[in-house]
mmCIF file of C-alpha atoms in Angstrom:
data_model
loop_
_atom_site.group_PDB
_atom_site.id
_atom_site.type_symbol
_atom_site.label_atom_id
_atom_site.label_comp_id
_atom_site.label_asym_id
_atom_site.label_seq_id
_atom_site.Cartn_x
_atom_site.Cartn_y
_atom_site.Cartn_z
ATOM 1 C CA UNK A 248 -126.882 97.856 -27.889
ATOM 2 C CA UNK A 249 -125.469 94.483 -28.959
ATOM 3 C CA UNK A 250 -126.337 93.027 -25.542
ATOM 4 C CA UNK A 251 -129.945 94.192 -25.844
ATOM 5 C CA UNK A 252 -130.286 92.681 -29.333
ATOM 6 C CA UNK A 253 -128.734 89.392 -28.172
ATOM 7 C CA UNK A 254 -130.961 89.305 -25.070
ATOM 8 C CA UNK A 255 -134.067 89.971 -27.177
ATOM 9 C CA UNK A 256 -133.091 87.275 -29.692
ATOM 10 C CA UNK A 257 -132.459 84.802 -26.858
ATOM 11 C CA UNK A 258 -135.818 85.609 -25.199
ATOM 12 C CA UNK A 259 -137.658 85.164 -28.506
ATOM 13 C CA UNK A 260 -135.932 81.822 -29.115
ATOM 14 C CA UNK A 261 -136.972 80.627 -25.643
ATOM 15 C CA UNK A 262 -140.571 81.781 -26.136
ATOM 16 C CA UNK A 263 -140.827 80.157 -29.581
ATOM 17 C CA UNK A 264 -139.461 76.828 -28.357
ATOM 18 C CA UNK A 265 -141.689 77.023 -25.304
ATOM 19 C CA UNK A 266 -144.899 77.620 -27.258
ATOM 20 C CA UNK A 267 -144.860 74.069 -28.591
ATOM 21 C CA UNK A 268 -144.873 72.755 -25.001
ATOM 22 C CA UNK A 269 -147.324 75.259 -23.489
ATOM 23 C CA UNK A 270 -151.061 74.704 -23.929
ATOM 24 C CA UNK A 271 -154.220 76.424 -22.721
ATOM 25 C CA UNK A 272 -157.699 74.985 -22.295
ATOM 26 C CA UNK A 273 -161.089 75.684 -20.775
ATOM 27 C CA UNK A 274 -162.610 73.032 -18.537
ATOM 28 C CA UNK A 275 -166.137 72.615 -17.217
ATOM 29 C CA UNK A 276 -167.977 69.820 -15.507
ATOM 30 C CA UNK A 277 -170.086 68.538 -12.681
ATOM 31 C CA UNK A 278 -168.819 68.622 -9.105
ATOM 32 C CA UNK A 279 -169.827 66.193 -6.392
ATOM 33 C CA UNK A 280 -168.352 66.820 -2.938
ATOM 34 C CA UNK A 281 -169.006 65.798 0.646
ATOM 35 C CA UNK A 282 -168.938 68.646 3.164
ATOM 36 C CA UNK A 283 -167.929 67.435 6.636
ATOM 37 C CA UNK A 284 -168.703 69.770 9.551
ATOM 38 C CA UNK A 285 -167.223 69.161 13.012
ATOM 39 C CA UNK A 286 -168.060 71.028 16.209
ATOM 40 C CA UNK A 287 -168.176 70.530 19.994
ATOM 41 C CA UNK A 288 -171.327 70.791 22.147
ATOM 42 C CA UNK A 289 -171.103 70.342 25.927
ATOM 43 C CA UNK A 290 -167.671 68.739 25.606
ATOM 44 C CA UNK A 291 -168.838 66.174 23.017
ATOM 45 C CA UNK A 292 -167.576 66.186 19.441
ATOM 46 C CA UNK A 293 -170.260 66.198 16.740
ATOM 47 C CA UNK A 294 -169.770 65.415 13.039
ATOM 48 C CA UNK A 295 -172.175 65.940 10.151
ATOM 49 C CA UNK A 296 -171.653 65.037 6.487
ATOM 50 C CA UNK A 297 -173.696 66.381 3.598
ATOM 51 C CA UNK A 298 -173.465 65.480 -0.082
ATOM 52 C CA UNK A 299 -173.322 68.520 -2.320
ATOM 53 C CA UNK A 300 -173.725 68.649 -6.092
ATOM 54 C CA UNK A 301 -172.720 71.475 -8.376
ATOM 55 C CA UNK A 302 -170.587 72.560 -11.293
ATOM 56 C CA UNK A 303 -167.211 74.105 -12.056
ATOM 57 C CA UNK A 304 -165.784 76.244 -14.836
ATOM 58 C CA UNK A 305 -162.103 76.978 -15.223
ATOM 59 C CA UNK A 306 -159.038 77.776 -17.265
ATOM 60 C CA UNK A 307 -156.016 75.435 -17.418
ATOM 61 C CA UNK A 308 -152.428 76.126 -18.418
ATOM 62 C CA UNK A 309 -150.247 73.073 -19.049
ATOM 63 C CA UNK A 310 -146.493 72.961 -19.635
ATOM 64 C CA UNK A 311 -145.129 69.666 -20.946
ATOM 65 C CA UNK A 312 -141.732 68.847 -19.423
ATOM 66 C CA UNK A 313 -141.141 65.590 -21.310
ATOM 67 C CA UNK A 314 -143.621 63.551 -23.376
ATOM 68 C CA UNK A 315 -146.408 62.435 -21.044
ATOM 69 C CA UNK A 316 -145.292 64.501 -18.013
ATOM 70 C CA UNK A 317 -146.580 68.046 -17.470
ATOM 71 C CA UNK A 318 -147.097 70.770 -14.878
ATOM 72 C CA UNK A 319 -150.675 72.113 -14.777
ATOM 73 C CA UNK A 320 -152.026 75.260 -13.167
ATOM 74 C CA UNK A 321 -155.765 75.717 -13.022
ATOM 75 C CA UNK A 322 -158.031 78.564 -11.979
ATOM 76 C CA UNK A 323 -161.642 77.528 -11.628
ATOM 77 C CA UNK A 324 -164.848 78.669 -9.990
ATOM 78 C CA UNK A 325 -166.835 75.932 -8.231
ATOM 79 C CA UNK A 326 -170.459 76.180 -7.062
ATOM 80 C CA UNK A 327 -171.970 73.557 -4.743
ATOM 81 C CA UNK A 328 -175.605 73.313 -3.637
ATOM 82 C CA UNK A 329 -177.688 71.091 -1.404
ATOM 83 C CA UNK A 330 -181.373 71.117 -0.455
ATOM 84 C CA UNK A 331 -182.417 68.976 2.530
ATOM 85 C CA UNK A 332 -185.389 68.583 4.828
ATOM 86 C CA UNK A 333 -184.417 69.087 8.492
ATOM 87 C CA UNK A 334 -186.222 69.428 11.813
ATOM 88 C CA UNK A 335 -187.479 72.989 12.400
ATOM 89 C CA UNK A 336 -185.973 72.980 15.915
ATOM 90 C CA UNK A 337 -184.216 70.313 17.979
ATOM 91 C CA UNK A 338 -187.401 69.792 20.060
ATOM 92 C CA UNK A 339 -189.932 69.751 17.167
ATOM 93 C CA UNK A 340 -190.236 67.120 14.453
ATOM 94 C CA UNK A 341 -191.762 69.473 11.864
ATOM 95 C CA UNK A 342 -189.668 69.292 8.670
ATOM 96 C CA UNK A 343 -188.514 72.420 6.770
ATOM 97 C CA UNK A 344 -186.407 72.786 3.618
ATOM 98 C CA UNK A 345 -182.875 74.024 4.173
ATOM 99 C CA UNK A 346 -180.574 75.134 1.319
ATOM 100 C CA UNK A 347 -176.774 75.343 1.437
ATOM 101 C CA UNK A 348 -174.753 77.354 -1.125
ATOM 102 C CA UNK A 349 -170.974 77.338 -1.508
ATOM 103 C CA UNK A 350 -169.037 79.315 -4.125
ATOM 104 C CA UNK A 351 -165.250 79.132 -4.195
ATOM 105 C CA UNK A 352 -162.247 79.944 -6.344
ATOM 106 C CA UNK A 353 -159.914 76.942 -6.649
ATOM 107 C CA UNK A 354 -156.326 77.028 -7.852
ATOM 108 C CA UNK A 355 -154.842 73.528 -8.176
ATOM 109 C CA UNK A 356 -151.147 73.311 -8.997
ATOM 110 C CA UNK A 357 -150.383 69.757 -10.026
ATOM 111 C CA UNK A 358 -148.102 67.437 -11.909
ATOM 112 C CA UNK A 359 -149.684 65.095 -14.420
ATOM 113 C CA UNK A 360 -148.740 61.940 -16.232
ATOM 114 C CA UNK A 361 -150.526 60.782 -19.376
ATOM 115 C CA UNK A 362 -150.466 57.146 -20.441
ATOM 116 C CA UNK A 363 -151.699 56.830 -24.028
ATOM 117 C CA UNK A 364 -153.525 53.779 -25.314
ATOM 118 C CA UNK A 365 -154.116 54.457 -29.000
ATOM 119 C CA UNK A 366 -156.190 57.629 -29.279
ATOM 120 C CA UNK A 367 -157.221 57.543 -25.613
ATOM 121 C CA UNK A 368 -155.145 58.985 -22.775
ATOM 122 C CA UNK A 369 -155.378 58.132 -19.074
ATOM 123 C CA UNK A 370 -154.195 60.885 -16.714
ATOM 124 C CA UNK A 371 -152.854 60.780 -13.162
ATOM 125 C CA UNK A 372 -152.676 64.069 -11.223
ATOM 126 C CA UNK A 373 -150.907 64.954 -7.947
ATOM 127 C CA UNK A 374 -150.495 68.245 -6.153
ATOM 128 C CA UNK A 375 -152.028 70.787 -3.777
ATOM 129 C CA UNK A 376 -155.254 72.746 -4.270
ATOM 130 C CA UNK A 377 -155.446 76.316 -2.989
ATOM 131 C CA UNK A 378 -159.011 77.475 -2.371
ATOM 132 C CA UNK A 379 -160.582 80.837 -1.541
ATOM 133 C CA UNK A 380 -164.140 80.734 -0.238
ATOM 134 C CA UNK A 381 -166.417 83.416 -1.675
ATOM 135 C CA UNK A 382 -169.903 82.399 -0.458
ATOM 136 C CA UNK A 383 -170.888 79.830 2.165
ATOM 137 C CA UNK A 384 -174.402 80.240 3.528
ATOM 138 C CA UNK A 385 -177.378 78.305 4.786
ATOM 139 C CA UNK A 386 -180.970 79.382 4.086
ATOM 140 C CA UNK A 387 -183.765 78.087 6.369
ATOM 141 C CA UNK A 388 -186.538 77.594 5.341
ATOM 142 C CA UNK A 389 -185.515 77.647 1.699
ATOM 143 C CA UNK A 390 -189.042 78.106 0.330
ATOM 144 C CA UNK A 391 -190.085 80.969 2.643
ATOM 145 C CA UNK A 392 -190.641 84.648 1.856
ATOM 146 C CA UNK A 393 -188.657 85.559 5.000
ATOM 147 C CA UNK A 394 -185.881 82.949 5.365
ATOM 148 C CA UNK A 395 -183.151 82.970 7.996
ATOM 149 C CA UNK A 396 -179.764 83.218 6.245
ATOM 150 C CA UNK A 397 -176.634 82.158 8.119
ATOM 151 C CA UNK A 398 -173.344 83.120 6.448
ATOM 152 C CA UNK A 399 -170.333 81.043 7.456
ATOM 153 C CA UNK A 400 -167.813 83.683 6.317
ATOM 154 C CA UNK A 401 -167.226 87.079 7.944
ATOM 155 C CA UNK A 402 -166.456 88.656 11.309
ATOM 156 C CA UNK A 403 -169.531 87.327 13.161
ATOM 157 C CA UNK A 404 -169.553 83.890 11.562
ATOM 158 C CA UNK A 405 -168.717 80.469 12.975
ATOM 159 C CA UNK A 406 -165.947 79.791 10.399
#
């Protein structure tokens, strides 16, 4: 019984001292990414880049190791969208609107350093980002009642 009481007291002391260093926050903002697609046609490599705008919303947990240095874990949902005019077919020059939608769950795990200048802090982050794709599709033509939808995730998809 004494060991259980001592273990409980020790765990509470650790949690209480840790709470001053552990912080939680909600983050939201605008996302701006470049999607680079690469494929091979008739033995030739092709590359296409498209700028995609969107937004993200997430939850951050930060544990301060020493003043200014912390470990951050983030879980955020990011949505990216693009709307472009493309040729209807490779042989025709008629332009149609094509929409691209990407929804993903991102989980960055990173170290951060904060350099304070008065009331303002400048942050530097480093670390990997783990990402799970939820939706990745292309809708052509985007403004049609019967569009062709290509999903890039799944058993019969190109990704």
